[in-house]
Every structure is written in C-alpha cells, then in structure tokens.
Amino acid sequence: YADSLYESTGHIALIADRDLVIAVAGAPKKEFLDKPISKAVENAIEERKVVLMPKPGDHIYCETCPVLEEEGECQFTAQVIAPIIAEGDPIGAVILTTREPGVVMGDLEIKIAETAAGFLAKQMEH
C-alpha cells in the first residue's frame, strides 16, 4: 500500500504502528524502517486526528518530523499524518512527507492519507 501511495502522489509514504515505521516507499528503507515514530505522529494517533504540517505560514520543526531524528536535523518540508483507527482503537498512522522545497500539502494529500488509513483499518478488522 505504501508503494501505491508513493506512486500516486510522488511523496514519501510511511506506515507506522504505535511505535515504529513498518512500511516505507519513496525513500531508502534503512532510513525509516523500524525507526521510532516522532512525538507529532504519536500525538496524531492518540488524538485520532489528521495533522497537516506545516500549516500555511508555519515552519516545520524537528519534533514534528515523521521519525525521531538522531542528529536532530529535520529534512522534511511538509507532511500529512492520518491515524489508522481499527474497531475504535488507534493502531498506527499513514504519513505522507516530502523533502522537496516549496511543496505545499493540502486537501488532496489529506484525503489520500485518510483514505489509506481507512482502508488499512478495514484490513486489520478482518
């Protein structure tokens, strides 16, 4: 599913459980796979809400990166985090992110991430 998201959006696609990134497309796997999720992703999962960063006019900060950066350097310019909620429980997140300067994510990316999260939630319920 991550591959499909990457192919259709051109953005790095990550799928995480409540602790780690479990699927990656559009970026080197070793950079993200099995890495802990960031506080921003944890919060989106816990609060069960879709998060768009940066909001127009905001700057993206390291603590909002999709994964915890050991060097403390944030290389991402925009991202959408959509929680995966299966049978009423938040179990993970779909993350679309980019390093491309000047890329602005909006309603389309939010809908794509929400749709992916809904699809994955249904898969987990069966």
mmCIF file of C-alpha atoms in Angstrom:
data_model
loop_
_atom_site.group_PDB
_atom_site.id
_atom_site.type_symbol
_atom_site.label_atom_id
_atom_site.label_comp_id
_atom_site.label_asym_id
_atom_site.label_seq_id
_atom_site.Cartn_x
_atom_site.Cartn_y
_atom_site.Cartn_z
ATOM 1 C CA TYR A 1 0.000 0.000 0.000
ATOM 2 C CA ALA A 2 2.897 2.370 0.754
ATOM 3 C CA ASP A 3 4.201 1.751 -2.781
ATOM 4 C CA SER A 4 0.809 2.681 -4.263
ATOM 5 C CA LEU A 5 0.695 5.878 -2.195
ATOM 6 C CA TYR A 6 4.182 6.854 -3.337
ATOM 7 C CA GLU A 7 3.416 6.071 -6.984
ATOM 8 C CA SER A 8 0.197 8.096 -6.983
ATOM 9 C CA THR A 9 1.445 11.131 -5.018
ATOM 10 C CA GLY A 10 5.200 11.267 -5.570
ATOM 11 C CA HIS A 11 5.580 11.846 -1.814
ATOM 12 C CA ILE A 12 7.451 9.609 0.623
ATOM 13 C CA ALA A 13 4.861 7.230 2.101
ATOM 14 C CA LEU A 14 5.311 5.743 5.560
ATOM 15 C CA ILE A 15 3.039 3.438 7.510
ATOM 16 C CA ALA A 16 3.584 3.167 11.238
ATOM 17 C CA ASP A 17 2.169 1.197 14.118
ATOM 18 C CA ARG A 18 2.032 2.853 17.539
ATOM 19 C CA ASP A 19 5.814 2.637 17.966
ATOM 20 C CA LEU A 20 7.729 2.148 14.720
ATOM 21 C CA VAL A 21 7.629 2.777 10.983
ATOM 22 C CA ILE A 22 6.635 -0.586 9.468
ATOM 23 C CA ALA A 23 6.471 0.246 5.729
ATOM 24 C CA VAL A 24 8.315 2.728 3.507
ATOM 25 C CA ALA A 25 8.093 3.784 -0.126
ATOM 26 C CA GLY A 26 9.853 6.600 -1.938
ATOM 27 C CA ALA A 27 12.876 6.750 0.374
ATOM 28 C CA PRO A 28 15.657 4.383 1.459
ATOM 29 C CA LYS A 29 14.141 1.707 3.726
ATOM 30 C CA LYS A 30 17.120 1.802 6.113
ATOM 31 C CA GLU A 31 16.415 5.474 6.762
ATOM 32 C CA PHE A 32 12.920 4.846 8.163
ATOM 33 C CA LEU A 33 12.073 1.162 8.574
ATOM 34 C CA ASP A 34 11.833 0.047 12.225
ATOM 35 C CA LYS A 35 12.663 3.589 13.409
ATOM 36 C CA PRO A 36 10.625 5.058 16.274
ATOM 37 C CA ILE A 37 7.847 7.472 15.382
ATOM 38 C CA SER A 38 8.061 11.094 16.485
ATOM 39 C CA LYS A 39 6.019 12.878 19.138
ATOM 40 C CA ALA A 40 3.960 14.511 16.364
ATOM 41 C CA VAL A 41 2.961 11.104 14.977
ATOM 42 C CA GLU A 42 2.276 9.749 18.493
ATOM 43 C CA ASN A 43 0.043 12.757 19.191
ATOM 44 C CA ALA A 44 -1.889 12.372 15.920
ATOM 45 C CA ILE A 45 -2.509 8.694 16.750
ATOM 46 C CA GLU A 46 -3.524 9.405 20.355
ATOM 47 C CA GLU A 47 -5.735 12.364 19.447
ATOM 48 C CA ARG A 48 -7.215 10.452 16.483
ATOM 49 C CA LYS A 49 -6.916 13.442 14.193
ATOM 50 C CA VAL A 50 -5.353 14.157 10.830
ATOM 51 C CA VAL A 51 -2.439 16.569 11.055
ATOM 52 C CA LEU A 52 -1.103 18.753 8.242
ATOM 53 C CA MET A 53 2.338 20.296 8.765
ATOM 54 C CA PRO A 54 3.339 22.914 8.328
ATOM 55 C CA LYS A 55 0.070 24.766 8.397
ATOM 56 C CA PRO A 56 0.199 27.640 5.917
ATOM 57 C CA GLY A 57 2.758 30.157 7.174
ATOM 58 C CA ASP A 58 4.292 27.754 9.736
ATOM 59 C CA HIS A 59 7.793 26.352 9.688
ATOM 60 C CA ILE A 60 8.300 22.607 10.197
ATOM 61 C CA TYR A 61 10.256 21.797 13.347
ATOM 62 C CA CYS A 62 12.324 18.724 14.138
ATOM 63 C CA GLU A 63 9.901 17.390 16.733
ATOM 64 C CA THR A 64 7.253 17.295 14.006
ATOM 65 C CA CYS A 65 9.306 15.053 11.718
ATOM 66 C CA PRO A 66 7.773 11.644 10.985
ATOM 67 C CA VAL A 67 10.555 9.742 12.731
ATOM 68 C CA LEU A 68 12.833 10.655 15.580
ATOM 69 C CA GLU A 69 15.983 12.085 14.087
ATOM 70 C CA GLU A 70 19.157 11.062 15.869
ATOM 71 C CA GLU A 71 21.050 14.075 14.539
ATOM 72 C CA GLY A 72 18.241 16.459 15.397
ATOM 73 C CA GLU A 73 18.169 17.673 11.793
ATOM 74 C CA CYS A 74 14.776 17.942 10.165
ATOM 75 C CA GLN A 75 14.944 17.410 6.426
ATOM 76 C CA PHE A 76 11.203 17.467 5.705
ATOM 77 C CA THR A 77 9.304 20.405 4.273
ATOM 78 C CA ALA A 78 5.704 19.162 4.557
ATOM 79 C CA GLN A 79 3.724 16.189 5.795
ATOM 80 C CA VAL A 80 0.293 14.760 6.462
ATOM 81 C CA ILE A 81 -0.303 12.280 9.288
ATOM 82 C CA ALA A 82 -3.556 10.288 9.294
ATOM 83 C CA PRO A 83 -4.279 7.931 12.205
ATOM 84 C CA ILE A 84 -5.362 4.359 11.489
ATOM 85 C CA ILE A 85 -8.340 3.522 13.703
ATOM 86 C CA ALA A 86 -9.463 -0.113 13.721
ATOM 87 C CA GLU A 87 -12.520 -1.168 15.724
ATOM 88 C CA GLY A 88 -12.388 2.109 17.639
ATOM 89 C CA ASP A 89 -8.725 1.779 18.644
ATOM 90 C CA PRO A 90 -5.918 3.930 17.205
ATOM 91 C CA ILE A 91 -3.346 1.419 15.944
ATOM 92 C CA GLY A 92 -0.986 3.462 13.772
ATOM 93 C CA ALA A 93 -0.705 6.112 11.093
ATOM 94 C CA VAL A 94 -0.251 6.786 7.406
ATOM 95 C CA ILE A 95 2.295 9.536 6.768
ATOM 96 C CA LEU A 96 2.914 11.371 3.501
ATOM 97 C CA THR A 97 6.002 13.550 3.645
ATOM 98 C CA THR A 98 8.446 15.332 1.369
ATOM 99 C CA ARG A 99 11.887 16.903 1.394
ATOM 100 C CA GLU A 100 11.185 18.967 -1.721
ATOM 101 C CA PRO A 101 11.464 22.692 -1.036
ATOM 102 C CA GLY A 102 8.334 24.690 -1.746
ATOM 103 C CA VAL A 103 5.951 21.713 -1.739
ATOM 104 C CA VAL A 104 2.677 22.519 -0.020
ATOM 105 C CA MET A 105 0.377 19.701 1.016
ATOM 106 C CA GLY A 106 -3.331 20.311 1.337
ATOM 107 C CA ASP A 107 -6.794 18.839 0.987
ATOM 108 C CA LEU A 108 -5.819 16.301 -1.678
ATOM 109 C CA GLU A 109 -2.999 14.800 0.409
ATOM 110 C CA ILE A 110 -5.227 14.818 3.496
ATOM 111 C CA LYS A 111 -7.950 12.882 1.618
ATOM 112 C CA ILE A 112 -5.427 10.400 0.204
ATOM 113 C CA ALA A 113 -3.893 9.753 3.652
ATOM 114 C CA GLU A 114 -7.356 9.447 5.269
ATOM 115 C CA THR A 115 -8.477 7.015 2.578
ATOM 116 C CA ALA A 116 -5.332 4.909 3.025
ATOM 117 C CA ALA A 117 -5.762 4.894 6.813
ATOM 118 C CA GLY A 118 -9.423 3.855 6.433
ATOM 119 C CA PHE A 119 -8.508 1.072 4.027
ATOM 120 C CA LEU A 120 -5.759 -0.264 6.309
ATOM 121 C CA ALA A 121 -8.097 -0.090 9.332
ATOM 122 C CA LYS A 122 -10.657 -2.216 7.466
ATOM 123 C CA GLN A 123 -7.935 -4.726 6.539
ATOM 124 C CA MET A 124 -6.915 -5.035 10.206
ATOM 125 C CA GLU A 125 -10.525 -5.636 11.263
ATOM 126 C CA HIS A 126 -10.861 -8.704 9.012
#
